[in-house]
Amino acid sequence: MVPTVRAAGPSDAAGVVALLRAARPHLVVTPQVLAWQATGKPAERFGMLVAEAGDGIAGVARTGLLHESTEPGLGFVNLVVHPEGRRRGVGSALLAAAEERLVGLGVRLAYARVVDEPASLAFAERHGYRSGRRNVILGLDLATAVLPPAPAPPAGVRLVTAADLPDPRPLYEADLAAAPDEPGDVGMGRDQRCGR
């Protein structure tokens, strides 16, 4: 069956969340997160495409501009296909539509996050993507793990949640200051992050 690829809408949020949780259980995603991604960073020009095959969403491609980069013309495509829908043309159809969208946004170089397993890497390489920096995600089941006692913070340091901060601006400023030093294939700049 040839998948139907279309732009995702608000009514697709629950199906996309279910797909992402099935294929990438390490991702923390909710319909609210997807709504924020669609509207929270206008400069990113975020867009989501879904592939329908059979009775539901078989894959999703999240795309946009790497607007925080110091180099213009960079974009991203993060493709996820449901484990049961692989090797049926879903990924190829989604990727073609996603790349077409990026070209329309003026992207000249696209980056993708790929699961570090042979089939996903081979798929990306067949479509012209080349390996860059590796990102390893580790997990720990906190329900069963035996955790050591938390060490005391250094003198003069107080631990609080972000929600407890009277003004979140210093946390944002710290993130801005650290961003240019983050390792990666794309340089990030303070001016771009601030929208200046």
PDB file of N, CA and C in Angstrom, residues 10-58:
ATOM      1  N   PRO A  10      -3.848  19.815  13.974  1.00  0.00           N
ATOM      2  CA  PRO A  10      -4.070  19.619  15.406  1.00  0.00           C
ATOM      3  C   PRO A  10      -4.749  18.294  15.749  1.00  0.00           C
ATOM      4  N   SER A  11      -5.614  17.807  14.888  1.00  0.00           N
ATOM      5  CA  SER A  11      -6.320  16.555  15.174  1.00  0.00           C
ATOM      6  C   SER A  11      -5.402  15.328  15.082  1.00  0.00           C
ATOM      7  N   ASP A  12      -4.194  15.509  14.560  1.00  0.00           N
ATOM      8  CA  ASP A  12      -3.243  14.399  14.446  1.00  0.00           C
ATOM      9  C   ASP A  12      -2.375  14.229  15.689  1.00  0.00           C
ATOM     10  N   ALA A  13      -2.468  15.154  16.634  1.00  0.00           N
ATOM     11  CA  ALA A  13      -1.545  15.160  17.770  1.00  0.00           C
ATOM     12  C   ALA A  13      -1.536  13.838  18.534  1.00  0.00           C
ATOM     13  N   ALA A  14      -2.694  13.310  18.861  1.00  0.00           N
ATOM     14  CA  ALA A  14      -2.745  12.064  19.640  1.00  0.00           C
ATOM     15  C   ALA A  14      -2.113  10.908  18.868  1.00  0.00           C
ATOM     16  N   GLY A  15      -2.378  10.816  17.572  1.00  0.00           N
ATOM     17  CA  GLY A  15      -1.791   9.756  16.760  1.00  0.00           C
ATOM     18  C   GLY A  15      -0.287   9.887  16.629  1.00  0.00           C
ATOM     19  N   VAL A  16       0.215  11.122  16.494  1.00  0.00           N
ATOM     20  CA  VAL A  16       1.658  11.344  16.400  1.00  0.00           C
ATOM     21  C   VAL A  16       2.323  10.992  17.725  1.00  0.00           C
ATOM     22  N   VAL A  17       1.714  11.397  18.836  1.00  0.00           N
ATOM     23  CA  VAL A  17       2.267  11.074  20.155  1.00  0.00           C
ATOM     24  C   VAL A  17       2.335   9.559  20.333  1.00  0.00           C
ATOM     25  N   ALA A  18       1.274   8.852  19.963  1.00  0.00           N
ATOM     26  CA  ALA A  18       1.270   7.385  20.085  1.00  0.00           C
ATOM     27  C   ALA A  18       2.373   6.769  19.231  1.00  0.00           C
ATOM     28  N   LEU A  19       2.557   7.263  18.021  1.00  0.00           N
ATOM     29  CA  LEU A  19       3.615   6.773  17.135  1.00  0.00           C
ATOM     30  C   LEU A  19       4.994   7.018  17.748  1.00  0.00           C
ATOM     31  N   LEU A  20       5.235   8.240  18.214  1.00  0.00           N
ATOM     32  CA  LEU A  20       6.541   8.567  18.787  1.00  0.00           C
ATOM     33  C   LEU A  20       6.829   7.733  20.031  1.00  0.00           C
ATOM     34  N   ARG A  21       5.822   7.514  20.844  1.00  0.00           N
ATOM     35  CA  ARG A  21       6.027   6.697  22.045  1.00  0.00           C
ATOM     36  C   ARG A  21       6.310   5.237  21.689  1.00  0.00           C
ATOM     37  N   ALA A  22       5.699   4.747  20.618  1.00  0.00           N
ATOM     38  CA  ALA A  22       5.936   3.360  20.201  1.00  0.00           C
ATOM     39  C   ALA A  22       7.329   3.186  19.602  1.00  0.00           C
ATOM     40  N   ALA A  23       7.754   4.166  18.817  1.00  0.00           N
ATOM     41  CA  ALA A  23       9.017   4.040  18.100  1.00  0.00           C
ATOM     42  C   ALA A  23      10.212   4.628  18.844  1.00  0.00           C
ATOM     43  N   ARG A  24       9.985   5.630  19.664  1.00  0.00           N
ATOM     44  CA  ARG A  24      11.062   6.314  20.392  1.00  0.00           C
ATOM     45  C   ARG A  24      10.632   6.532  21.845  1.00  0.00           C
ATOM     46  N   PRO A  25      10.576   5.458  22.636  1.00  0.00           N
ATOM     47  CA  PRO A  25      10.052   5.581  24.001  1.00  0.00           C
ATOM     48  C   PRO A  25      10.832   6.536  24.892  1.00  0.00           C
ATOM     49  N   HIS A  26      12.061   6.887  24.511  1.00  0.00           N
ATOM     50  CA  HIS A  26      12.847   7.822  25.322  1.00  0.00           C
ATOM     51  C   HIS A  26      12.387   9.269  25.163  1.00  0.00           C
ATOM     52  N   LEU A  27      11.621   9.580  24.111  1.00  0.00           N
ATOM     53  CA  LEU A  27      11.166  10.948  23.901  1.00  0.00           C
ATOM     54  C   LEU A  27      10.061  11.300  24.889  1.00  0.00           C
ATOM     55  N   VAL A  28      10.145  12.489  25.436  1.00  0.00           N
ATOM     56  CA  VAL A  28       9.066  13.005  26.284  1.00  0.00           C
ATOM     57  C   VAL A  28       8.230  13.886  25.375  1.00  0.00           C
ATOM     58  N   VAL A  29       7.066  13.409  25.024  1.00  0.00           N
ATOM     59  CA  VAL A  29       6.237  14.138  24.068  1.00  0.00           C
ATOM     60  C   VAL A  29       4.772  14.027  24.460  1.00  0.00           C
ATOM     61  N   THR A  30       4.074  15.132  24.307  1.00  0.00           N
ATOM     62  CA  THR A  30       2.637  15.208  24.574  1.00  0.00           C
ATOM     63  C   THR A  30       2.002  16.016  23.446  1.00  0.00           C
ATOM     64  N   PRO A  31       0.688  15.990  23.326  1.00  0.00           N
ATOM     65  CA  PRO A  31       0.050  16.871  22.341  1.00  0.00           C
ATOM     66  C   PRO A  31       0.388  18.347  22.588  1.00  0.00           C
ATOM     67  N   GLN A  32       0.562  18.726  23.851  1.00  0.00           N
ATOM     68  CA  GLN A  32       0.904  20.110  24.164  1.00  0.00           C
ATOM     69  C   GLN A  32       2.301  20.464  23.651  1.00  0.00           C
ATOM     70  N   VAL A  33       3.246  19.524  23.755  1.00  0.00           N
ATOM     71  CA  VAL A  33       4.594  19.762  23.228  1.00  0.00           C
ATOM     72  C   VAL A  33       4.538  19.962  21.719  1.00  0.00           C
ATOM     73  N   LEU A  34       3.766  19.130  21.032  1.00  0.00           N
ATOM     74  CA  LEU A  34       3.650  19.265  19.580  1.00  0.00           C
ATOM     75  C   LEU A  34       3.034  20.604  19.206  1.00  0.00           C
ATOM     76  N   ALA A  35       2.024  21.046  19.955  1.00  0.00           N
ATOM     77  CA  ALA A  35       1.399  22.345  19.683  1.00  0.00           C
ATOM     78  C   ALA A  35       2.399  23.475  19.889  1.00  0.00           C
ATOM     79  N   TRP A  36       3.209  23.382  20.948  1.00  0.00           N
ATOM     80  CA  TRP A  36       4.213  24.409  21.190  1.00  0.00           C
ATOM     81  C   TRP A  36       5.255  24.411  20.078  1.00  0.00           C
ATOM     82  N   GLN A  37       5.685  23.224  19.637  1.00  0.00           N
ATOM     83  CA  GLN A  37       6.669  23.171  18.549  1.00  0.00           C
ATOM     84  C   GLN A  37       6.128  23.864  17.298  1.00  0.00           C
ATOM     85  N   ALA A  38       4.848  23.695  17.052  1.00  0.00           N
ATOM     86  CA  ALA A  38       4.244  24.271  15.849  1.00  0.00           C
ATOM     87  C   ALA A  38       4.150  25.788  15.916  1.00  0.00           C
ATOM     88  N   THR A  39       4.082  26.359  17.129  1.00  0.00           N
ATOM     89  CA  THR A  39       3.853  27.799  17.249  1.00  0.00           C
ATOM     90  C   THR A  39       4.866  28.530  18.118  1.00  0.00           C
ATOM     91  N   GLY A  40       5.658  27.796  18.913  1.00  0.00           N
ATOM     92  CA  GLY A  40       6.505  28.433  19.923  1.00  0.00           C
ATOM     93  C   GLY A  40       7.735  29.132  19.422  1.00  0.00           C
ATOM     94  N   LYS A  41       8.253  28.736  18.257  1.00  0.00           N
ATOM     95  CA  LYS A  41       9.461  29.358  17.722  1.00  0.00           C
ATOM     96  C   LYS A  41       9.215  29.707  16.246  1.00  0.00           C
ATOM     97  N   PRO A  42       8.577  30.854  15.987  1.00  0.00           N
ATOM     98  CA  PRO A  42       8.222  31.186  14.599  1.00  0.00           C
ATOM     99  C   PRO A  42       9.404  31.157  13.636  1.00  0.00           C
ATOM    100  N   ALA A  43      10.602  31.559  14.095  1.00  0.00           N
ATOM    101  CA  ALA A  43      11.766  31.593  13.204  1.00  0.00           C
ATOM    102  C   ALA A  43      12.165  30.196  12.741  1.00  0.00           C
ATOM    103  N   GLU A  44      11.779  29.162  13.485  1.00  0.00           N
ATOM    104  CA  GLU A  44      12.129  27.793  13.122  1.00  0.00           C
ATOM    105  C   GLU A  44      11.313  27.292  11.930  1.00  0.00           C
ATOM    106  N   ARG A  45      10.139  27.884  11.712  1.00  0.00           N
ATOM    107  CA  ARG A  45       9.241  27.470  10.618  1.00  0.00           C
ATOM    108  C   ARG A  45       8.956  25.970  10.698  1.00  0.00           C
ATOM    109  N   PHE A  46       8.711  25.506  11.926  1.00  0.00           N
ATOM    110  CA  PHE A  46       8.457  24.091  12.188  1.00  0.00           C
ATOM    111  C   PHE A  46       7.263  23.604  11.380  1.00  0.00           C
ATOM    112  N   GLY A  47       7.377  22.419  10.832  1.00  0.00           N
ATOM    113  CA  GLY A  47       6.283  21.785  10.124  1.00  0.00           C
ATOM    114  C   GLY A  47       6.343  20.289  10.346  1.00  0.00           C
ATOM    115  N   MET A  48       5.179  19.687  10.373  1.00  0.00           N
ATOM    116  CA  MET A  48       5.102  18.253  10.610  1.00  0.00           C
ATOM    117  C   MET A  48       4.281  17.621   9.495  1.00  0.00           C
ATOM    118  N   LEU A  49       4.823  16.554   8.923  1.00  0.00           N
ATOM    119  CA  LEU A  49       4.140  15.790   7.889  1.00  0.00           C
ATOM    120  C   LEU A  49       3.847  14.409   8.453  1.00  0.00           C
ATOM    121  N   VAL A  50       2.708  13.859   8.092  1.00  0.00           N
ATOM    122  CA  VAL A  50       2.387  12.497   8.511  1.00  0.00           C
ATOM    123  C   VAL A  50       2.140  11.642   7.284  1.00  0.00           C
ATOM    124  N   ALA A  51       2.437  10.362   7.443  1.00  0.00           N
ATOM    125  CA  ALA A  51       2.147   9.375   6.401  1.00  0.00           C
ATOM    126  C   ALA A  51       1.068   8.456   6.942  1.00  0.00           C
ATOM    127  N   GLU A  52       0.015   8.311   6.195  1.00  0.00           N
ATOM    128  CA  GLU A  52      -1.068   7.405   6.573  1.00  0.00           C
ATOM    129  C   GLU A  52      -0.984   6.163   5.694  1.00  0.00           C
ATOM    130  N   ALA A  53      -1.078   5.033   6.306  1.00  0.00           N
ATOM    131  CA  ALA A  53      -1.099   3.762   5.587  1.00  0.00           C
ATOM    132  C   ALA A  53      -1.998   2.838   6.384  1.00  0.00           C
ATOM    133  N   GLY A  54      -2.953   2.265   5.745  1.00  0.00           N
ATOM    134  CA  GLY A  54      -3.891   1.415   6.482  1.00  0.00           C
ATOM    135  C   GLY A  54      -4.832   2.259   7.306  1.00  0.00           C
ATOM    136  N   ASP A  55      -4.911   1.970   8.598  1.00  0.00           N
ATOM    137  CA  ASP A  55      -5.907   2.633   9.433  1.00  0.00           C
ATOM    138  C   ASP A  55      -5.339   3.682  10.382  1.00  0.00           C
ATOM    139  N   GLY A  56      -4.168   4.236  10.081  1.00  0.00           N
ATOM    140  CA  GLY A  56      -3.646   5.246  10.992  1.00  0.00           C
ATOM    141  C   GLY A  56      -2.349   5.857  10.520  1.00  0.00           C
ATOM    142  N   ILE A  57      -1.729   6.592  11.405  1.00  0.00           N
ATOM    143  CA  ILE A  57      -0.475   7.269  11.103  1.00  0.00           C
ATOM    144  C   ILE A  57       0.668   6.260  11.192  1.00  0.00           C
ATOM    145  N   ALA A  58       1.367   6.088  10.086  1.00  0.00           N
ATOM    146  CA  ALA A  58       2.461   5.121  10.019  1.00  0.00           C
ATOM    147  C   ALA A  58       3.822   5.782  10.185  1.00  0.00           C
TER     148      ALA A  58
END
